[in-house]
Amino acid sequence: MASTCELHNHNQENLWSEVNLSHSNMSESTKPHHPPPQGKGEKSHGSDFSYVGIDAILEQMRRKAMKQGFELNIMVVGQSGLGKSTLMNTLFKSKVSRKSVQPDPEERIPKTIEIKSISHNIEEKGVRMKLTVIDTPGFGDQINNENCWQPIMKFINDQYEVYLQEEININRKKRIPDSRVHCCIYFIPPTGHCLRPLDVEFMRRLSKVVNIVPVIAKADTLTLEERDYFKQTIREELRANGIDVYPQKEFDEDPEDRVINDKIREMIPFAVVGSDHEYQVNGKRILGRKTKWGTIEVENIAHCEFAYLRDLLIRTHMQNIKDITGSIHYESYRVRRLNESNALFTTVSSDHVLQPKTNGQSEEQLGAPQANGVAAQHEALSHEM
Ligand SMILES: Nc1nc2c(ncn2[C@@H]2O[C@H](COP(=O)(O)OP(=O)(O)OP(=O)(O)O)[C@@H](O)[C@H]2O)c(=O)[nH]1
Ligand SMILES: [Mg+2]
């Protein structure tokens, strides 16, 4: 596996086998250890004249996907100091792209002060993937945390808007660059009690525009009993507040999906521990947190559920996460925007017919829509329901 890293400023053995996961929506090329597929014409069918060769489509799709590669954009959101930046470093340093990172034990993660995207180009068995993590500044430091979700919501909507403007262009690109947030990992403080109103409100708003995967941050601070109790309380509270987190029940495609996703829903929120420090344990180098009484291994499922989170995002549900982003979240943004633009267009055209132009005012100044029929101004739009 090889990987390279890019950084932009805007103003990772299948542990799922434990729960016997093999998602039906999983892309063929992402399935581990699949037998070498047979190419067109490679299969010998002898005198079987009834064989048409429809199954060769799988090989064609595999080749196409290999050429194009995959993209996944993950965002981390939560209160300040919960380990968001650390967990993203864990993701990049863990089995997703361990070879790419040079160990630097002295390096400390600074407080995140602006929304920042970091992309890694990862290649494994000929399959390329661009994994982008959008790190966000923690909230909750202010006395008044009202509307602290706005910058995050704006960022998510801005990415939908960029995609929409590209999509409706007459001369649109064959492949639209996708900066849409496919998944948002929401960090819950390890209080052990219940969700805070701020977390409820934040997740309620976010869940309507993006896939949310909630995690219990710094789970090493809770005992196993506290963890289980807290996880159950959070699930009940999410249900009571109508917060639909990923994988959403209503989007299960068939009974098989339902069985797999039900198992995940029973595990959510994942109790995670993050670290970007490597230690030597029993002759093996592991990512962990060293304490006086031992080392917490972040990739060991007996210690925490980081590996489950990583497998969900990358190994088993990546394609489904992206599909739901495109067909549900982006779609509702698109419909809303196009409806708004149509309404604006109708108002502008009727004003234009009934009233003569005011002195020296050009059509553009009157706010005429663009050639594609969608007005460029969208600041006022809030994709909140
Ligand atoms: N005990 C424990 N500490 C952690 C864990 N993850 C991170 N930390 C520590 O928590 C502190 C804050 O970590 P960051 O990753 O900077 O937290 P953040 O959420 O990005 O913080 P902001 O950027 O301020 O929002 C650091 O000292 C980390 O070493 C964890 O899983 N368990
Ligand atoms: Mg940070």
GROMACS .gro file of C-alpha atoms and ligand atoms in nm:
model
  418
    1MET     CA    1   0.000   0.000   0.000
    2ALA     CA    2   0.132   0.338  -0.087
    3SER     CA    3   0.003   0.681  -0.020
    4THR     CA    4   0.074   1.047  -0.067
    5CYS     CA    5  -0.068   1.338   0.126
    6GLU     CA    6  -0.207   1.674   0.019
    7LEU     CA    7  -0.318   1.960   0.244
    8HIS     CA    8  -0.565   2.233   0.157
    9ASN     CA    9  -0.683   2.517   0.377
   10HIS     CA   10  -1.037   2.655   0.339
   11ASN     CA   11  -1.087   2.920   0.540
   12GLN     CA   12  -0.795   0.324   0.706
   13GLU     CA   13  -0.751  -0.812   0.870
   14ASN     CA   14  -1.125  -0.734   0.856
   15LEU     CA   15  -1.247  -0.691   1.210
   16TRP     CA   16  -1.603  -0.686   1.087
   17SER     CA   17  -1.583  -1.058   1.047
   18GLU     CA   18  -1.657  -1.051   1.422
   19VAL     CA   19  -2.006  -0.939   1.339
   20ASN     CA   20  -2.001  -1.122   1.005
   21LEU     CA   21  -2.039  -0.817   0.790
   22SER     CA   22  -2.046  -0.820   0.416
   23HIS     CA   23  -2.257  -0.536   0.293
   24SER     CA   24  -2.458  -0.590  -0.019
   25ASN     CA   25  -2.394  -0.237  -0.136
   26MET     CA   26  -2.021  -0.278  -0.103
   27SER     CA   27  -1.830  -0.211  -0.417
   28GLU     CA   28  -1.682  -0.528  -0.568
   29SER     CA   29  -1.338  -0.382  -0.585
   30THR     CA   30  -1.337  -0.295  -0.217
   31LYS     CA   31  -1.425  -0.647  -0.102
   32PRO     CA   32  -1.120  -0.804   0.055
   33HIS     CA   33  -0.964  -1.120  -0.085
   34HIS     CA   34  -1.213  -1.169  -0.364
   35PRO     CA   35  -1.109  -1.433  -0.616
   36PRO     CA   36  -0.947  -1.296  -0.931
   37PRO     CA   37  -1.239  -1.202  -1.154
   38GLN     CA   38  -1.254  -1.344  -1.502
   39GLY     CA   39  -1.227  -1.106  -1.787
   40LYS     CA   40  -1.430  -1.094  -2.100
   41GLY     CA   41  -1.379  -1.412  -2.297
   42GLU     CA   42  -1.163  -1.573  -2.029
   43LYS     CA   43  -1.434  -1.812  -1.920
   44SER     CA   44  -1.463  -2.135  -2.115
   45HIS     CA   45  -1.824  -2.223  -2.179
   46GLY     CA   46  -1.760  -2.503  -2.427
   47SER     CA   47  -2.075  -2.583  -2.619
   48ASP     CA   48  -2.301  -2.383  -2.387
   49PHE     CA   49  -2.469  -2.173  -2.655
   50SER     CA   50  -2.716  -2.030  -2.407
   51TYR     CA   51  -2.435  -1.838  -2.235
   52VAL     CA   52  -2.456  -1.471  -2.326
   53GLY     CA   53  -2.184  -1.335  -2.099
   54ILE     CA   54  -2.380  -1.089  -1.891
   55ASP     CA   55  -2.161  -1.168  -1.591
   56ALA     CA   56  -1.866  -1.008  -1.774
   57ILE     CA   57  -2.020  -0.671  -1.686
   58LEU     CA   58  -1.874  -0.715  -1.338
   59GLU     CA   59  -1.524  -0.728  -1.479
   60GLN     CA   60  -1.593  -0.422  -1.695
   61MET     CA   61  -1.717  -0.233  -1.392
   62ARG     CA   62  -1.418  -0.344  -1.188
   63ARG     CA   63  -1.176  -0.217  -1.452
   64LYS     CA   64  -1.357   0.114  -1.478
   65ALA     CA   65  -1.359   0.159  -1.102
   66MET     CA   66  -0.989   0.073  -1.084
   67LYS     CA   67  -0.914   0.339  -1.344
   68GLN     CA   68  -1.126   0.606  -1.180
   69GLY     CA   69  -1.035   0.532  -0.822
   70PHE     CA   70  -1.250   0.617  -0.523
   71GLU     CA   71  -1.302   0.930  -0.322
   72LEU     CA   72  -1.429   0.965   0.031
   73ASN     CA   73  -1.470   1.286   0.228
   74ILE     CA   74  -1.506   1.255   0.604
   75MET     CA   75  -1.566   1.542   0.842
   76VAL     CA   76  -1.503   1.544   1.217
   77VAL     CA   77  -1.722   1.758   1.440
   78GLY     CA   78  -1.748   1.801   1.815
   79GLN     CA   79  -1.660   2.000   2.121
   80SER     CA   80  -1.309   2.132   2.161
   81GLY     CA   81  -1.041   1.895   2.287
   82LEU     CA   82  -1.230   1.567   2.234
   83GLY     CA   83  -0.957   1.421   2.016
   84LYS     CA   84  -1.094   1.491   1.667
   85SER     CA   85  -0.760   1.579   1.511
   86THR     CA   86  -0.593   1.291   1.694
   87LEU     CA   87  -0.848   1.038   1.565
   88MET     CA   88  -0.802   1.157   1.210
   89ASN     CA   89  -0.429   1.110   1.248
   90THR     CA   90  -0.505   0.764   1.388
   91LEU     CA   91  -0.708   0.690   1.076
   92PHE     CA   92  -0.424   0.791   0.848
   93LYS     CA   93  -0.159   0.615   1.054
   94SER     CA   94  -0.358   0.296   1.109
   95LYS     CA   95  -0.388   0.022   0.849
   96VAL     CA   96  -0.537   0.262   0.602
   97SER     CA   97  -0.207   0.418   0.519
   98ARG     CA   98   0.051   0.332   0.782
   99LYS     CA   99   0.339   0.322   0.538
  100SER     CA  100   0.283   0.682   0.444
  101VAL     CA  101   0.362   0.829   0.782
  102GLN     CA  102   0.703   0.897   0.924
  103PRO     CA  103   0.703   0.854   1.302
  104ASP     CA  104   0.754   1.181   1.483
  105PRO     CA  105   0.712   1.123   1.855
  106GLU     CA  106   0.774   1.487   1.941
  107GLU     CA  107   0.499   1.625   1.722
  108ARG     CA  108   0.199   1.759   1.916
  109ILE     CA  109  -0.137   1.822   1.758
  110PRO     CA  110  -0.228   2.190   1.784
  111LYS     CA  111  -0.577   2.317   1.857
  112THR     CA  112  -0.772   2.335   1.535
  113ILE     CA  113  -0.869   2.692   1.458
  114GLU     CA  114  -1.015   2.672   1.108
  115ILE     CA  115  -1.185   2.421   0.884
  116LYS     CA  116  -0.905   2.232   0.713
  117SER     CA  117  -0.905   1.948   0.459
  118ILE     CA  118  -0.626   1.694   0.438
  119SER     CA  119  -0.623   1.446   0.150
  120HIS     CA  120  -0.429   1.123   0.127
  121ASN     CA  121  -0.398   0.933  -0.197
  122ILE     CA  122  -0.389   0.569  -0.098
  123GLU     CA  123  -0.323   0.274  -0.328
  124GLU     CA  124  -0.381  -0.088  -0.234
  125LYS     CA  125  -0.376  -0.386  -0.474
  126GLY     CA  126  -0.406  -0.148  -0.768
  127VAL     CA  127  -0.711   0.031  -0.626
  128ARG     CA  128  -0.667   0.401  -0.572
  129MET     CA  129  -0.851   0.601  -0.313
  130LYS     CA  130  -0.843   0.965  -0.222
  131LEU     CA  131  -0.936   0.994   0.143
  132THR     CA  132  -1.005   1.348   0.253
  133VAL     CA  133  -1.057   1.443   0.614
  134ILE     CA  134  -1.215   1.775   0.698
  135ASP     CA  135  -1.102   1.876   1.044
  136THR     CA  136  -1.311   2.143   1.214
  137PRO     CA  137  -1.244   2.366   1.513
  138GLY     CA  138  -1.405   2.240   1.832
  139PHE     CA  139  -1.703   2.427   1.963
  140GLY     CA  140  -1.833   2.484   2.313
  141ASP     CA  141  -1.557   2.720   2.429
  142GLN     CA  142  -1.783   3.023   2.419
  143ILE     CA  143  -2.022   3.131   2.694
  144ASN     CA  144  -2.294   3.149   2.434
  145ASN     CA  145  -2.279   2.848   2.205
  146GLU     CA  146  -2.593   2.940   2.020
  147ASN     CA  147  -2.564   2.881   1.648
  148CYS     CA  148  -2.220   2.721   1.683
  149TRP     CA  149  -2.328   2.473   1.415
  150GLN     CA  150  -2.359   2.744   1.153
  151PRO     CA  151  -2.001   2.737   1.016
  152ILE     CA  152  -2.024   2.358   0.982
  153MET     CA  153  -2.364   2.370   0.813
  154LYS     CA  154  -2.239   2.644   0.584
  155PHE     CA  155  -1.936   2.440   0.484
  156ILE     CA  156  -2.151   2.136   0.404
  157ASN     CA  157  -2.398   2.344   0.202
  158ASP     CA  158  -2.118   2.525   0.023
  159GLN     CA  159  -1.983   2.193  -0.102
  160TYR     CA  160  -2.330   2.095  -0.229
  161GLU     CA  161  -2.351   2.430  -0.401
  162VAL     CA  162  -2.013   2.389  -0.571
  163TYR     CA  163  -2.127   2.049  -0.698
  164LEU     CA  164  -2.462   2.183  -0.814
  165GLN     CA  165  -2.311   2.473  -1.005
  166GLU     CA  166  -2.077   2.230  -1.180
  167GLU     CA  167  -2.359   1.987  -1.255
  168ILE     CA  168  -2.587   2.245  -1.414
  169ASN     CA  169  -2.314   2.398  -1.627
  170ILE     CA  170  -2.383   2.357  -1.996
  171ASN     CA  171  -2.020   2.255  -2.050
  172ARG     CA  172  -1.995   2.040  -1.740
  173LYS     CA  173  -1.697   1.821  -1.665
  174LYS     CA  174  -1.724   1.453  -1.749
  175ARG     CA  175  -1.645   1.379  -1.388
  176ILE     CA  176  -1.750   1.643  -1.139
  177PRO     CA  177  -1.495   1.691  -0.860
  178ASP     CA  178  -1.668   1.577  -0.543
  179SER     CA  179  -1.593   1.779  -0.234
  180ARG     CA  180  -1.929   1.698  -0.072
  181VAL     CA  181  -1.908   1.574   0.285
  182HIS     CA  182  -1.999   1.205   0.265
  183CYS     CA  183  -1.988   1.138   0.634
  184CYS     CA  184  -1.963   1.338   0.953
  185ILE     CA  185  -1.814   1.176   1.262
  186TYR     CA  186  -1.974   1.342   1.562
  187PHE     CA  187  -1.772   1.331   1.884
  188ILE     CA  188  -1.972   1.290   2.205
  189PRO     CA  189  -1.792   1.381   2.530
  190PRO     CA  190  -1.741   1.077   2.757
  191THR     CA  191  -1.959   1.207   3.039
  192GLY     CA  192  -2.118   0.866   3.102
  193HIS     CA  193  -2.451   1.031   3.177
  194CYS     CA  194  -2.657   1.150   2.884
  195LEU     CA  195  -2.636   1.370   2.576
  196ARG     CA  196  -2.607   1.741   2.636
  197PRO     CA  197  -2.872   1.967   2.477
  198LEU     CA  198  -2.600   2.117   2.256
  199ASP     CA  199  -2.509   1.774   2.117
  200VAL     CA  200  -2.874   1.688   2.061
  201GLU     CA  201  -2.936   2.012   1.875
  202PHE     CA  202  -2.615   1.985   1.672
  203MET     CA  203  -2.682   1.627   1.565
  204ARG     CA  204  -3.049   1.697   1.496
  205ARG     CA  205  -2.953   1.968   1.249
  206LEU     CA  206  -2.661   1.780   1.096
  207SER     CA  207  -2.855   1.457   1.047
  208LYS     CA  208  -3.082   1.634   0.802
  209VAL     CA  209  -2.804   1.736   0.568
  210VAL     CA  210  -2.532   1.471   0.604
  211ASN     CA  211  -2.468   1.111   0.718
  212ILE     CA  212  -2.368   1.120   1.084
  213VAL     CA  213  -2.173   0.851   1.265
  214PRO     CA  214  -2.163   0.935   1.637
  215VAL     CA  215  -1.867   0.823   1.847
  216ILE     CA  216  -1.791   0.837   2.219
  217ALA     CA  217  -1.465   1.027   2.236
  218LYS     CA  218  -1.177   0.931   2.469
  219ALA     CA  219  -1.350   0.605   2.560
  220ASP     CA  220  -1.046   0.505   2.766
  221THR     CA  221  -1.184   0.732   3.038
  222LEU     CA  222  -1.487   0.504   3.088
  223THR     CA  223  -1.501   0.158   3.243
  224LEU     CA  224  -1.654  -0.119   3.029
  225GLU     CA  225  -1.980  -0.105   3.227
  226GLU     CA  226  -1.994   0.274   3.198
  227ARG     CA  227  -1.932   0.246   2.825
  228ASP     CA  228  -2.214  -0.002   2.769
  229TYR     CA  229  -2.454   0.201   2.979
  230PHE     CA  230  -2.359   0.525   2.804
  231LYS     CA  231  -2.391   0.369   2.459
  232GLN     CA  232  -2.739   0.243   2.540
  233THR     CA  233  -2.845   0.578   2.686
  234ILE     CA  234  -2.722   0.761   2.377
  235ARG     CA  235  -2.909   0.525   2.144
  236GLU     CA  236  -3.229   0.581   2.340
  237GLU     CA  237  -3.182   0.956   2.340
  238LEU     CA  238  -3.114   0.966   1.968
  239ARG     CA  239  -3.433   0.772   1.910
  240ALA     CA  240  -3.633   0.992   2.148
  241ASN     CA  241  -3.512   1.306   1.971
  242GLY     CA  242  -3.579   1.172   1.623
  243ILE     CA  243  -3.211   1.187   1.524
  244ASP     CA  244  -3.148   0.945   1.242
  245VAL     CA  245  -2.782   0.853   1.230
  246TYR     CA  246  -2.604   0.642   0.969
  247PRO     CA  247  -2.698   0.372   0.868
  248GLN     CA  248  -3.051   0.509   0.854
  249LYS     CA  249  -3.320   0.242   0.886
  250GLU     CA  250  -3.537   0.396   0.620
  251PHE     CA  251  -3.266   0.354   0.357
  252ASP     CA  252  -3.206  -0.020   0.411
  253GLU     CA  253  -3.258  -0.165   0.066
  254ASP     CA  254  -3.360  -0.522   0.148
  255PRO     CA  255  -3.391  -0.766   0.441
  256GLU     CA  256  -3.023  -0.864   0.404
  257ASP     CA  257  -2.921  -0.502   0.440
  258ARG     CA  258  -3.148  -0.468   0.738
  259VAL     CA  259  -2.983  -0.761   0.921
  260ILE     CA  260  -2.634  -0.621   0.862
  261ASN     CA  261  -2.727  -0.265   0.946
  262ASP     CA  262  -2.924  -0.366   1.256
  263LYS     CA  263  -2.599  -0.509   1.396
  264ILE     CA  264  -2.425  -0.180   1.334
  265ARG     CA  265  -2.712   0.017   1.481
  266GLU     CA  266  -2.680  -0.193   1.797
  267MET     CA  267  -2.311  -0.094   1.824
  268ILE     CA  268  -2.348   0.276   1.762
  269PRO     CA  269  -2.206   0.501   1.898
  270PHE     CA  270  -1.858   0.351   1.864
  271ALA     CA  271  -1.647   0.400   2.175
  272VAL     CA  272  -1.317   0.517   2.029
  273VAL     CA  273  -0.968   0.597   2.149
  274GLY     CA  274  -0.729   0.790   1.930
  275SER     CA  275  -0.353   0.809   1.916
  276ASP     CA  276  -0.089   0.885   1.661
  277HIS     CA  277   0.195   0.744   1.873
  278GLU     CA  278   0.346   0.405   1.803
  279TYR     CA  279   0.472   0.172   2.077
  280GLN     CA  280   0.638  -0.167   2.088
  281VAL     CA  281   0.407  -0.426   2.250
  282ASN     CA  282   0.501  -0.798   2.250
  283GLY     CA  283   0.744  -0.733   1.967
  284LYS     CA  284   0.480  -0.562   1.752
  285ARG     CA  285   0.452  -0.193   1.673
  286ILE     CA  286   0.109  -0.068   1.766
  287LEU     CA  287  -0.072   0.263   1.774
  288GLY     CA  288  -0.164   0.327   2.132
  289ARG     CA  289  -0.185   0.537   2.444
  290LYS     CA  290   0.066   0.449   2.709
  291THR     CA  291  -0.051   0.476   3.067
  292LYS     CA  292   0.105   0.377   3.397
  293TRP     CA  293  -0.097   0.058   3.404
  294GLY     CA  294  -0.051  -0.048   3.042
  295THR     CA  295  -0.091   0.050   2.680
  296ILE     CA  296  -0.430   0.096   2.516
  297GLU     CA  297  -0.407  -0.041   2.164
  298VAL     CA  298  -0.633   0.167   1.944
  299GLU     CA  299  -0.666  -0.096   1.671
  300ASN     CA  300  -0.740  -0.380   1.914
  301ILE     CA  301  -1.115  -0.448   1.935
  302ALA     CA  302  -1.070  -0.576   2.289
  303HIS     CA  303  -0.960  -0.226   2.385
  304CYS     CA  304  -1.182   0.008   2.184
  305GLU     CA  305  -1.403   0.029   1.877
  306PHE     CA  306  -1.187   0.242   1.650
  307ALA     CA  307  -1.135  -0.053   1.413
  308TYR     CA  308  -1.511  -0.097   1.375
  309LEU     CA  309  -1.548   0.267   1.284
  310ARG     CA  310  -1.268   0.247   1.027
  311ASP     CA  311  -1.409  -0.069   0.872
  312LEU     CA  312  -1.756   0.081   0.847
  313LEU     CA  313  -1.626   0.391   0.674
  314ILE     CA  314  -1.382   0.227   0.440
  315ARG     CA  315  -1.425  -0.147   0.414
  316THR     CA  316  -1.792  -0.225   0.431
  317HIS     CA  317  -2.007   0.083   0.378
  318MET     CA  318  -1.804   0.337   0.180
  319GLN     CA  319  -2.009   0.305  -0.138
  320ASN     CA  320  -2.338   0.312   0.051
  321ILE     CA  321  -2.232   0.623   0.245
  322LYS     CA  322  -2.158   0.795  -0.084
  323ASP     CA  323  -2.480   0.674  -0.245
  324ILE     CA  324  -2.690   0.815   0.038
  325THR     CA  325  -2.502   1.145   0.019
  326GLY     CA  326  -2.579   1.172  -0.353
  327SER     CA  327  -2.930   1.034  -0.366
  328ILE     CA  328  -3.071   1.169  -0.040
  329HIS     CA  329  -2.878   1.459   0.111
  330TYR     CA  330  -2.748   1.626  -0.201
  331GLU     CA  331  -3.072   1.554  -0.383
  332SER     CA  332  -3.283   1.738  -0.127
  333TYR     CA  333  -3.041   2.033  -0.143
  334ARG     CA  334  -3.061   2.033  -0.523
  335VAL     CA  335  -3.442   2.018  -0.534
  336ARG     CA  336  -3.468   2.298  -0.284
  337ARG     CA  337  -3.221   2.517  -0.466
  338LEU     CA  338  -3.376   2.463  -0.807
  339ASN     CA  339  -3.723   2.536  -0.668
  340GLU     CA  340  -3.596   2.855  -0.510
  341SER     CA  341  -3.429   2.959  -0.832
  342ASN     CA  342  -3.744   2.891  -1.032
  343ALA     CA  343  -3.945   3.103  -0.790
  344LEU     CA  344  -3.688   3.381  -0.821
  345PHE     CA  345  -3.690   3.352  -1.198
  346THR     CA  346  -4.069   3.381  -1.211
  347THR     CA  347  -4.068   3.688  -0.985
  348VAL     CA  348  -3.790   3.855  -1.178
  349SER     CA  349  -3.951   3.790  -1.518
  350SER     CA  350  -4.293   3.920  -1.412
  351ASP     CA  351  -4.137   4.233  -1.257
  352HIS     CA  352  -3.940   4.275  -1.572
  353VAL     CA  353  -4.251   4.269  -1.793
  354LEU     CA  354  -4.468   4.489  -1.577
  355GLN     CA  355  -4.215   4.753  -1.480
  356PRO     CA  356  -3.985   4.949  -1.703
  357LYS     CA  357  -3.617   4.934  -1.610
  358THR     CA  358  -3.518   5.188  -1.350
  359ASN     CA  359  -3.271   5.449  -1.456
  360GLY     CA  360  -2.946   5.305  -1.581
  361GLN     CA  361  -3.009   4.960  -1.425
  362SER     CA  362  -2.893   4.670  -1.636
  363GLU     CA  363  -3.062   4.328  -1.646
  364GLU     CA  364  -2.777   4.175  -1.448
  365GLN     CA  365  -2.830   4.427  -1.173
  366LEU     CA  366  -3.193   4.326  -1.157
  367GLY     CA  367  -3.073   3.983  -1.052
  368ALA     CA  368  -3.142   3.788  -1.372
  369PRO     CA  369  -3.067   3.420  -1.335
  370GLN     CA  370  -2.765   3.268  -1.509
  371ALA     CA  371  -2.791   3.088  -1.838
  372ASN     CA  372  -2.839   2.765  -1.647
  373GLY     CA  373  -3.144   2.912  -1.477
  374VAL     CA  374  -2.995   2.906  -1.125
  375ALA     CA  375  -2.916   3.235  -0.963
  376ALA     CA  376  -2.564   3.245  -0.828
  377GLN     CA  377  -2.653   3.409  -0.498
  378HIS     CA  378  -2.713   3.142  -0.234
  379GLU     CA  379  -2.584   3.296   0.085
  380ALA     CA  380  -2.934   3.334   0.221
  381LEU     CA  381  -3.008   2.966   0.168
  382SER     CA  382  -2.993   2.750   0.472
  383HIS     CA  383  -3.036   2.379   0.402
  384GLU     CA  384  -3.196   2.330   0.740
  385MET     CA  385  -3.535   2.174   0.801
  386LIG     N1  386  -0.739   0.996   2.702
  386LIG     C1  387  -0.747   1.029   2.574
  386LIG     N2  388  -0.692   1.144   2.529
  386LIG     C2  389  -0.700   1.174   2.398
  386LIG     C3  390  -0.766   1.087   2.306
  386LIG     N3  391  -0.757   1.143   2.182
  386LIG     C4  392  -0.689   1.259   2.196
  386LIG     N4  393  -0.655   1.278   2.325
  386LIG     C5  394  -0.581   1.393   2.381
  386LIG     O1  395  -0.672   1.503   2.390
  386LIG     C6  396  -0.605   1.625   2.361
  386LIG     C7  397  -0.679   1.702   2.250
  386LIG     O2  398  -0.670   1.630   2.130
  386LIG     P1  399  -0.705   1.695   1.987
  386LIG     O3  400  -0.696   1.584   1.888
  386LIG     O4  401  -0.624   1.814   1.964
  386LIG     O5  402  -0.856   1.739   2.010
  386LIG     P2  403  -0.950   1.821   1.910
  386LIG     O6  404  -1.087   1.767   1.930
  386LIG     O7  405  -0.897   1.818   1.773
  386LIG     O8  406  -0.938   1.966   1.972
  386LIG     P3  407  -0.977   2.106   1.899
  386LIG     O9  408  -0.896   2.114   1.776
  386LIG    O10  409  -0.945   2.205   2.002
  386LIG    O11  410  -1.122   2.099   1.874
  386LIG     C8  411  -0.461   1.587   2.324
  386LIG    O12  412  -0.380   1.601   2.438
  386LIG     C9  413  -0.473   1.440   2.287
  386LIG    O13  414  -0.351   1.369   2.310
  386LIG    C10  415  -0.823   0.965   2.356
  386LIG    O14  416  -0.882   0.884   2.283
  386LIG     N5  417  -0.811   0.942   2.490
  387MG      MG  418  -0.845   1.966   1.643
   0.00000   0.00000   0.00000
